Every structure is written in structure tokens, then in C-alpha cells.
Coordinates of C-alpha atoms and ligand atoms in Angstrom, one line a residue:
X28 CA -42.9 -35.9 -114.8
X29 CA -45.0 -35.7 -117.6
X30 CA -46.7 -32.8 -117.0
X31 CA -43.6 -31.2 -116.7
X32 CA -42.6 -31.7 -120.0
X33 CA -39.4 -31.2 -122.3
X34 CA -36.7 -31.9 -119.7
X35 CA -34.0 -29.6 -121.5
X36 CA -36.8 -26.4 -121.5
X37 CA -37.3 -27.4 -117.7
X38 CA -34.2 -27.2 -116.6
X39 CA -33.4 -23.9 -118.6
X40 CA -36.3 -22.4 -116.8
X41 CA -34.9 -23.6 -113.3
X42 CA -31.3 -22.0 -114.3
X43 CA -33.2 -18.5 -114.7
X44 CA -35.5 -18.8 -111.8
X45 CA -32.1 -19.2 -109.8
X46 CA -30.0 -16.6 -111.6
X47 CA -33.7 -14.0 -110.7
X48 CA -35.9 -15.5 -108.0
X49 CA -37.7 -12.6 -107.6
X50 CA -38.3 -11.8 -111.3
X51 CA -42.3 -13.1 -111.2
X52 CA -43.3 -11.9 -107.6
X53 CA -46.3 -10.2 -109.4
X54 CA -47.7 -13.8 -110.6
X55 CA -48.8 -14.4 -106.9
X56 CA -50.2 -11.3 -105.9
X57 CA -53.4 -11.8 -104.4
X58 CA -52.7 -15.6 -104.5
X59 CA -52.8 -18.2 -101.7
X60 CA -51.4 -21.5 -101.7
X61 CA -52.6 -24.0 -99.2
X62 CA -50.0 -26.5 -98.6
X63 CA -51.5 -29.9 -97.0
X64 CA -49.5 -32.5 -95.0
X65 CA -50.9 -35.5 -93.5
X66 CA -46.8 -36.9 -92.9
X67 CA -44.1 -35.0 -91.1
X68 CA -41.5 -32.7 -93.7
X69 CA -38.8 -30.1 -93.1
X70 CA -37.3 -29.9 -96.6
X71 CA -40.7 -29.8 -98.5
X72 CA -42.4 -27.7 -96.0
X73 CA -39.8 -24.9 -95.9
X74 CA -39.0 -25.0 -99.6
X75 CA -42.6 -24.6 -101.0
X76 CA -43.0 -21.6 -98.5
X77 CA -40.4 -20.1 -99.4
X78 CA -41.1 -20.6 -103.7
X79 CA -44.6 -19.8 -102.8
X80 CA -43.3 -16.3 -100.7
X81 CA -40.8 -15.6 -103.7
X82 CA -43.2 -15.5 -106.5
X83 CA -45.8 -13.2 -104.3
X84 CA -48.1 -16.2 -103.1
X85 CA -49.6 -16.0 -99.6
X86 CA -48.7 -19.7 -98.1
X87 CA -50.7 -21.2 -95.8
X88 CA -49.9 -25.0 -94.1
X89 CA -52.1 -27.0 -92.8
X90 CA -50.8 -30.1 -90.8
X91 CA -53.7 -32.6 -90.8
X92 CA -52.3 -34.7 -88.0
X93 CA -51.4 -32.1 -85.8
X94 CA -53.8 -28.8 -86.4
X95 CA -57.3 -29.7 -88.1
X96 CA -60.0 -32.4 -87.3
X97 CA -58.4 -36.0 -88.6
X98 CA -59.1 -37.0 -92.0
X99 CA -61.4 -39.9 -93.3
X100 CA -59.9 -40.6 -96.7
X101 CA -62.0 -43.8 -97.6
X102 CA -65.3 -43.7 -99.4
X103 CA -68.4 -45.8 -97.9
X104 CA -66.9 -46.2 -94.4
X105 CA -69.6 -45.9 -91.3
X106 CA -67.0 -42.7 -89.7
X107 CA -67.8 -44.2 -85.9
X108 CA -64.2 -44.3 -85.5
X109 CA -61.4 -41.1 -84.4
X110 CA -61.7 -39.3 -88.0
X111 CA -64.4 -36.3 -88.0
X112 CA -64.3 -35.0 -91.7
X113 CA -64.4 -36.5 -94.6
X114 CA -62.1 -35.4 -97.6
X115 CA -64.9 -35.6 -99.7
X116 CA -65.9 -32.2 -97.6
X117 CA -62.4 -31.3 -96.3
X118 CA -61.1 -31.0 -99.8
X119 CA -63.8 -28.6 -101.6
X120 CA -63.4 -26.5 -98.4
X121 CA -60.1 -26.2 -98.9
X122 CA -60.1 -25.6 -102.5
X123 CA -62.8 -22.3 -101.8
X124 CA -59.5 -20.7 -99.6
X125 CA -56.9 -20.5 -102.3
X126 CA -55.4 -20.7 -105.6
X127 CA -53.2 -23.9 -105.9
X128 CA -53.3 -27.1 -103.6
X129 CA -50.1 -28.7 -102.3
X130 CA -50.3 -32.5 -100.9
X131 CA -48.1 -34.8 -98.8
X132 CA -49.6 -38.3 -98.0
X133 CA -47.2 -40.8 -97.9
X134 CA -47.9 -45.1 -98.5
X135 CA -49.7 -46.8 -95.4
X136 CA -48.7 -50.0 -97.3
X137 CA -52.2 -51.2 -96.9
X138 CA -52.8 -51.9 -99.6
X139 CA -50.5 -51.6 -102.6
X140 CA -53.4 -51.5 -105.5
X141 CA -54.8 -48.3 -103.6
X142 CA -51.6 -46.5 -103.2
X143 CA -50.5 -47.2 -106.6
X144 CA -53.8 -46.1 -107.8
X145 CA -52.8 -42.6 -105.7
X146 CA -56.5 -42.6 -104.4
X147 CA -55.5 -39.7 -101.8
X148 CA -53.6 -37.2 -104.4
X149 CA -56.3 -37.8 -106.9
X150 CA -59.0 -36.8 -105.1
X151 CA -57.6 -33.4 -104.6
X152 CA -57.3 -33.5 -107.8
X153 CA -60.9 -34.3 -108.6
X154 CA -62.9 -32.2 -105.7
X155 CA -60.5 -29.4 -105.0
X156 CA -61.2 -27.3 -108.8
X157 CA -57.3 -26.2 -108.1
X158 CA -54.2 -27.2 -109.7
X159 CA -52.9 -29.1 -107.5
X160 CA -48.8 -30.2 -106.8
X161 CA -47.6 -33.4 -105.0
X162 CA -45.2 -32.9 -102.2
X163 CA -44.6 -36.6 -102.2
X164 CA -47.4 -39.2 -102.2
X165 CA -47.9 -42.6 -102.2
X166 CA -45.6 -43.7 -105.1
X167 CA -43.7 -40.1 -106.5
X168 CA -42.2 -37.6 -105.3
X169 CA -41.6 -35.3 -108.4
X170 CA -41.0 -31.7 -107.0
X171 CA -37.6 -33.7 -105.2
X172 CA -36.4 -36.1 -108.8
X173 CA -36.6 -32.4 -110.3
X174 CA -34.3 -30.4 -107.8
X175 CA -32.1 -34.0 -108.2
X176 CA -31.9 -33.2 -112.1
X177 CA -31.3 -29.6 -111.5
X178 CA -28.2 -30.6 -109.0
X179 CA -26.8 -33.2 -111.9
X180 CA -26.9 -30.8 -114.3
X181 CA -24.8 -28.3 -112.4
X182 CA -22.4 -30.3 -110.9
X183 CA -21.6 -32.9 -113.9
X184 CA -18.3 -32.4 -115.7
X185 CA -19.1 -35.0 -118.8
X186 CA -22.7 -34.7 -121.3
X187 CA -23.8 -37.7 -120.2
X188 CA -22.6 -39.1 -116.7
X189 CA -23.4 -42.4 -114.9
X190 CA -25.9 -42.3 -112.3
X191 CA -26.4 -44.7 -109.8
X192 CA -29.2 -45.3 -107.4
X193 CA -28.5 -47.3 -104.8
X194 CA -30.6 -49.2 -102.1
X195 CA -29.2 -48.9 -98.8
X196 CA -30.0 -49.7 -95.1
X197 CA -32.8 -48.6 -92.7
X198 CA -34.3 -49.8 -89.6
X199 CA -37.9 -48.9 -91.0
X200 CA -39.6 -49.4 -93.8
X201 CA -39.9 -46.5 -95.9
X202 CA -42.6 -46.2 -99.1
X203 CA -40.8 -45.9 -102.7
X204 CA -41.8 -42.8 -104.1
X205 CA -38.8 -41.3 -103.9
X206 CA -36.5 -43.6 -105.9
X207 CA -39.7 -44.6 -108.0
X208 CA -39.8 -41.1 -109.0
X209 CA -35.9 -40.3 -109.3
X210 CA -35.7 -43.6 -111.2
X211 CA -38.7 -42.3 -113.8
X212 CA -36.7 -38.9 -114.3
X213 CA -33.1 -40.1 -114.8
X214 CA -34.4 -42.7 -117.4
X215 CA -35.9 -39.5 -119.1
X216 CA -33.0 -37.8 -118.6
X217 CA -29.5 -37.7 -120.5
X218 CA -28.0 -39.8 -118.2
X219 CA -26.5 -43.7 -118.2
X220 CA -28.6 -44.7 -114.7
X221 CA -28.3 -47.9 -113.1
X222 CA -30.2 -49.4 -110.0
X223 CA -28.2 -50.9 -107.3
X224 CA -30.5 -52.9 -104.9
X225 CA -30.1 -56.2 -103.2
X226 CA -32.8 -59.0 -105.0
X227 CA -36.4 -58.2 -103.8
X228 CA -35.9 -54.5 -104.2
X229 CA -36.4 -54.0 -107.7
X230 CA -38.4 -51.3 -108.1
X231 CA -42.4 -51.4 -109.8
X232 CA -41.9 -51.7 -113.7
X233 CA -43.4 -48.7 -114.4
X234 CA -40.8 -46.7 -112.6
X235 CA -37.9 -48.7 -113.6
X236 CA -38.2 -48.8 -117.2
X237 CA -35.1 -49.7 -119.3
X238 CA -32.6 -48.4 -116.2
X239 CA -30.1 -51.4 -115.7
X240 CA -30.2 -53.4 -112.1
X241 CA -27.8 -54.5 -110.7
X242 CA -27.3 -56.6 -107.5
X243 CA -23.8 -56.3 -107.2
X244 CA -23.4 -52.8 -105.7
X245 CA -19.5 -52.4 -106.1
X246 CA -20.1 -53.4 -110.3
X247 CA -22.7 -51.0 -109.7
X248 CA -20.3 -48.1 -108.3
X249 CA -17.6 -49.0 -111.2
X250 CA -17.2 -45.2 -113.3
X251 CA -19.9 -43.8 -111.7
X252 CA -20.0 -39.8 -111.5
X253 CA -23.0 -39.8 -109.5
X254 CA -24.1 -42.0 -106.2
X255 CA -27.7 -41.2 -105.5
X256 CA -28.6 -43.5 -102.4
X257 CA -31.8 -44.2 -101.2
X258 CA -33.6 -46.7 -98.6
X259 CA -37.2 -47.9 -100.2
X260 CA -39.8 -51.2 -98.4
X261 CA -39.8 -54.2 -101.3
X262 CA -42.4 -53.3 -104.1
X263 CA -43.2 -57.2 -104.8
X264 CA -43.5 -57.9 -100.9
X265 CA -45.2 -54.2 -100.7
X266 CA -43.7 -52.9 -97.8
X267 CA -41.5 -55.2 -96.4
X268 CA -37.9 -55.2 -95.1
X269 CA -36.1 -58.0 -96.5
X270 CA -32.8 -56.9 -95.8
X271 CA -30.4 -54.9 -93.2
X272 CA -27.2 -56.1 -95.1
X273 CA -25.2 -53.0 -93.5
X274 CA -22.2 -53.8 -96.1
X275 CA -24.8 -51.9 -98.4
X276 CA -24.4 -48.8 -96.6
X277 CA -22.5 -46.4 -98.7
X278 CA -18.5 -45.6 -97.6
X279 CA -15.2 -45.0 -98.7
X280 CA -14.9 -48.6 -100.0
X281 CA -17.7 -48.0 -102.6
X282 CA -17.0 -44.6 -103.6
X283 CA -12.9 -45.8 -104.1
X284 CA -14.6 -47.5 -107.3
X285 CA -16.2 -44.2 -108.5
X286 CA -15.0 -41.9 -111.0
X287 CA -14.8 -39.4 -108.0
X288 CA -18.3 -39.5 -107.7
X289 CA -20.7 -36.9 -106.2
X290 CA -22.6 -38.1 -103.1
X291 CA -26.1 -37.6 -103.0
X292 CA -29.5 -38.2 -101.1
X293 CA -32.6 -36.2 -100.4
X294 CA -32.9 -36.3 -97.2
X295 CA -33.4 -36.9 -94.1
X296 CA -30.5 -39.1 -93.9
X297 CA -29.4 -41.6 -91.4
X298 CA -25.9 -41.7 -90.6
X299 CA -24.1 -44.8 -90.7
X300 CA -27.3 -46.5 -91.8
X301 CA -27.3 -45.1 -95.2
X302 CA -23.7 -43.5 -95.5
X303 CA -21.0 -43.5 -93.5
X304 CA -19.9 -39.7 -91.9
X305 CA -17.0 -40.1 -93.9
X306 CA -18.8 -39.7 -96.9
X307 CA -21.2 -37.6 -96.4
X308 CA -19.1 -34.9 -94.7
X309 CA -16.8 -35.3 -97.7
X310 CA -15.5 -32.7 -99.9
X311 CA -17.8 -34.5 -102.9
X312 CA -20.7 -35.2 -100.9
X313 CA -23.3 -32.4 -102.2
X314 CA -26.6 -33.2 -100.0
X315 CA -27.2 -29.4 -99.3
X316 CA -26.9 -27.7 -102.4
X317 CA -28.8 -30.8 -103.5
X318 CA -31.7 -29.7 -100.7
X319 CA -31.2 -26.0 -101.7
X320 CA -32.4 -26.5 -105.0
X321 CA -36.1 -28.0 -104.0
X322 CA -36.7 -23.9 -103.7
X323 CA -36.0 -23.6 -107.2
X324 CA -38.3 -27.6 -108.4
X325 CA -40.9 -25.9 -106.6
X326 CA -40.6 -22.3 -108.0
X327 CA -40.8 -23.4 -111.6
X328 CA -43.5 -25.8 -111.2
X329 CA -45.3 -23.0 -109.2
X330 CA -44.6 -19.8 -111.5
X331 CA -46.1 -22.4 -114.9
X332 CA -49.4 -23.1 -112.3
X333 CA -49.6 -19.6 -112.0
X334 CA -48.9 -17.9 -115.4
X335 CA -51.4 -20.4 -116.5
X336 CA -54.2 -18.4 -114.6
Ligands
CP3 N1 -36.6 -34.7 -99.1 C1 -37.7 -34.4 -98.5 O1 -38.8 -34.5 -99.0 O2 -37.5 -33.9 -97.2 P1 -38.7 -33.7 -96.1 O3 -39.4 -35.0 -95.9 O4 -38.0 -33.1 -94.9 O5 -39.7 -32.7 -96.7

């Protein structure tokens, strides 16, 4: 978030890279992008492609699990084990093919000082030599909190609406990045945000900031113009499920409370778990424009990467 910078600029940028997606195809010409993904992705795959194809980049992925010779990302480990190549090797390598670096790697929650230290995404950082974009890793996931903001801005009908993010129910545990990182922008935003989660769930400190919580999710849901749910592992038990309270899942009931609220979540979503069909096949629900826009996060983030060549 920080490196995107003035929030207001940002999202002026995103409206014009909309409005005229093809506007800067000559910033990638002769450009490759090499996206990297260690975790599974339909959203973030498909949308970098296709920002990468519309500014004139050459996109290539690479799906470390699946296509290439598995990773060793720890340093001073005797490799006897299943991993071949080192990062410390793989990442250089990769770095000497292209232009700009994209990384998924998602918490193991192994250990929470590692992943919050973001050991994997900065070494790409520090041995690729490229500019390098997260496409969610252990603790963020920016290029999705900004597509978020862009969707807010369009659809709200007041200056300054209230945002909710609310916890909800899932049968795994899932790693925080993405409410850690949609918590960080709303409380930068020009938004009233509150956190709906039940107690354990409260998010790192870092990421939460000032944003009211709340464990009552129907106070929560009061006047809100915006329901953003999301299911994240506790942050103080790293990675634990301490609850599977279903009346959390999001339904008519809740939204009732709203100010007519628009329905939102980033996807992949399960039904019934999360939010009821009812919902989410509503008239208010907008999940896919919401998707849509992850074109236009990564566009802008990739067209200031390049025009800074
Ligand atoms: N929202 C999101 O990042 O979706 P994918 O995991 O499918 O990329």
C-alpha cells in the first residue's frame, strides 16, 4: 500500500486505465513478465495476463508445484529431501528472463515470525534485480485490497460509506493476507470500516490499526453500505480454527440490517459457508465486477513499474 501511494491519484489513474486499456501497449514492448506461483489462482493468474497482454508485456507463468523442479526456500538446510533448486539460484535465473517479477506464496503457518517477516517475497526482492509485485503472500494481498477500493469507489452512493469486514465460516484454515491487507487499505481510505470477527480473530495490529472491532456481527451490519466478508485462521493462535459458528455466515438476516448494502468478497467463495446463495446471487451482491477490476489493480501497478524503466 505504501508504495502505491496517494490513494485519490491511484484511483484516478485506475478510472483512466479502465476508460483506455490499451492507451500504454507501447510501455511493454519487448517486455516479459514472469509471473511465479507456488499456490493455486484463477483470479490472479488470469488478471495479471491479461494487464500484462494489455500494456504490450509478454507474460510468462510459471507454476512451481506443478511445471519446474520444487523449490527449497530455506537458507542453511542439508537439500537431501524432494526439493532440487534452491531460490537462492532459482530466483536470479529467473530474474535474467524478464523485466518484472510476479509472486504468489501463501502462509504455511509454520511459523508466524517467518511469514510475517515475508522471507519468501523478499527474497525475490533481494536476488531477482527486478521490480517485483505480490500476487498475495504470506500476510498481503495488495493487487486484490486495490481492485476492492476501485469497486467502492464506483459503486458508493455517499462520500464516505461504512465498510464492514466480516469474518465468516470455513472448513479450512485460510492465511490472513487478504483481510490483513483490505483492512490496511480501507483504514487509509475515506471510508468508516469496522471489523466483524468472533473473539480470537482479531486481526495482527499492524493491519488493524484504528478500524473499530466488533464481535457482535448484526451491531456490526447496522448502516452499513458495504459487506466485505472474508474467512482468515486466528492471528494470536497463528493458524488455528477456533470457530465454525455457521450463524456468522452472511444472509438475508444480516443484510436486512444494512443500509441496502453491497455484497462483496474476493473470491473463491464457498456457498453457504461464507454467504448464503441468496445473497450472493442478489441484485446487490457485486463479486464479479468486483473480480473484473483485479485487471485494472494490476494494470496500474504494472504501467507505474514500467514507465519507471
Ligand atoms: N481473489 C484471488 O486472489 O483469487 P485467486 O486465488 O483465484 O487468484
Amino acid at each position: 500500500m505504501q508504495d502505491i501511494g496517494n490513494l485519490a491519484e491511484a484511483l484516478a489513474e485506475a478510472r483512466q486505465v479502465k476508460r483506455t486499456p490499451f492507451a500504454w501497449k507501447h510501455l511493454g514492448r519487448d517486455k516479459t513478465i514472469i509471473l511465479v506461483f507456488f499456490n493455486s489462482s484463477l483470479r490472479t493468474r488470469l488478471s495479471s495476463q491479461k494487464a500484462a497482454l494489455n500494456l504490450g508485456m509478454n507474460p510468462i507463468v510459471l507454476n512451481v508445484n506443478g511445471d519446474s523442479w520444487k523449490l527449497e526456500t530455506e537458507l542453511g538446510v542439508i537439500m537431501d529431501g524432494d526439493k532440487s533448486e534452491h531460490l537462492r539460484e532459482a530466483i536470479p535465473v529467473i530474474g535474467s528472463y524478464c523485466d518484472i517479477i510476479g509472486v504468489r506464496s501463501f502462509a504455511k503457518f509454520e511459523d508466524r515470525d517467518a511469514e510475517y517477516a515475508e522471507t519468501i517475497i523478499n527474497q525475490f526482492i533481494e536476488y531477482s534485480g527486478r521490480p517485483v509485485i505480490s500476487l498475495e503472500s504470506a500476510t498481503v494481498h495488495p493487487c486484490q485490497a486495490f481492485a476492492d477500493l476501485i469497486t467502492i469507489d464506483e459503486y458508493k452512493t455517499k462520500a464516505r460509506p461504512k465498510v464492514v469486514l466480516t469474518w465468516a465460516p470455513h472448513p479450512r484454515a485460510l492465511p490472513q493476507a487478504v483481510p490483513n491487507s483490505f483492512a490496511e487499505w480501507m483504514n487509509a481510505a475515506d471510508v468508516d470500516f469496522v471489523i466483524a470477527c468472533p473473539p480470537g480473530y482479531e486481526l495482527a495490529p499492524q493491519f488493524a490499526g484504528n478500524a473499530m472491532v466488533e464481535h457482535d456481527q448484526m451491531k456490526a451490519f447496522e448502516g452499513a453500505d458495504f459487506i466485505y466478508a472474508k474467512n482468515w485462521s486466528s492471528y494470536s493462535e497463528y493458524g488455528k480454527i477456533l470457530s465454525t459458528d455457521m450463524s456468522w455466515t452472511v444472509g438475508a438476516r444480516q443484510m436486512a440490517v444494512t443500509d441496502n448494502a453491497f455484497f462483496m468478497h474476493c473470491l473463491p467463495v464457498r456457498r453457504n459457508m461464507i454467504v448464503t446463495d441468496e445473497v450472493i446471487d442478489s441484485p446487490r451482491s457485486i463479486v464479479i465486477p468486483e473480480a473484473a477490476n483485479r485487471v485494472v489493480s494490476a494494470q496500474v501497478v504494472m504501467k507505474r513499474m514500467l514507465e519507471s524503466m
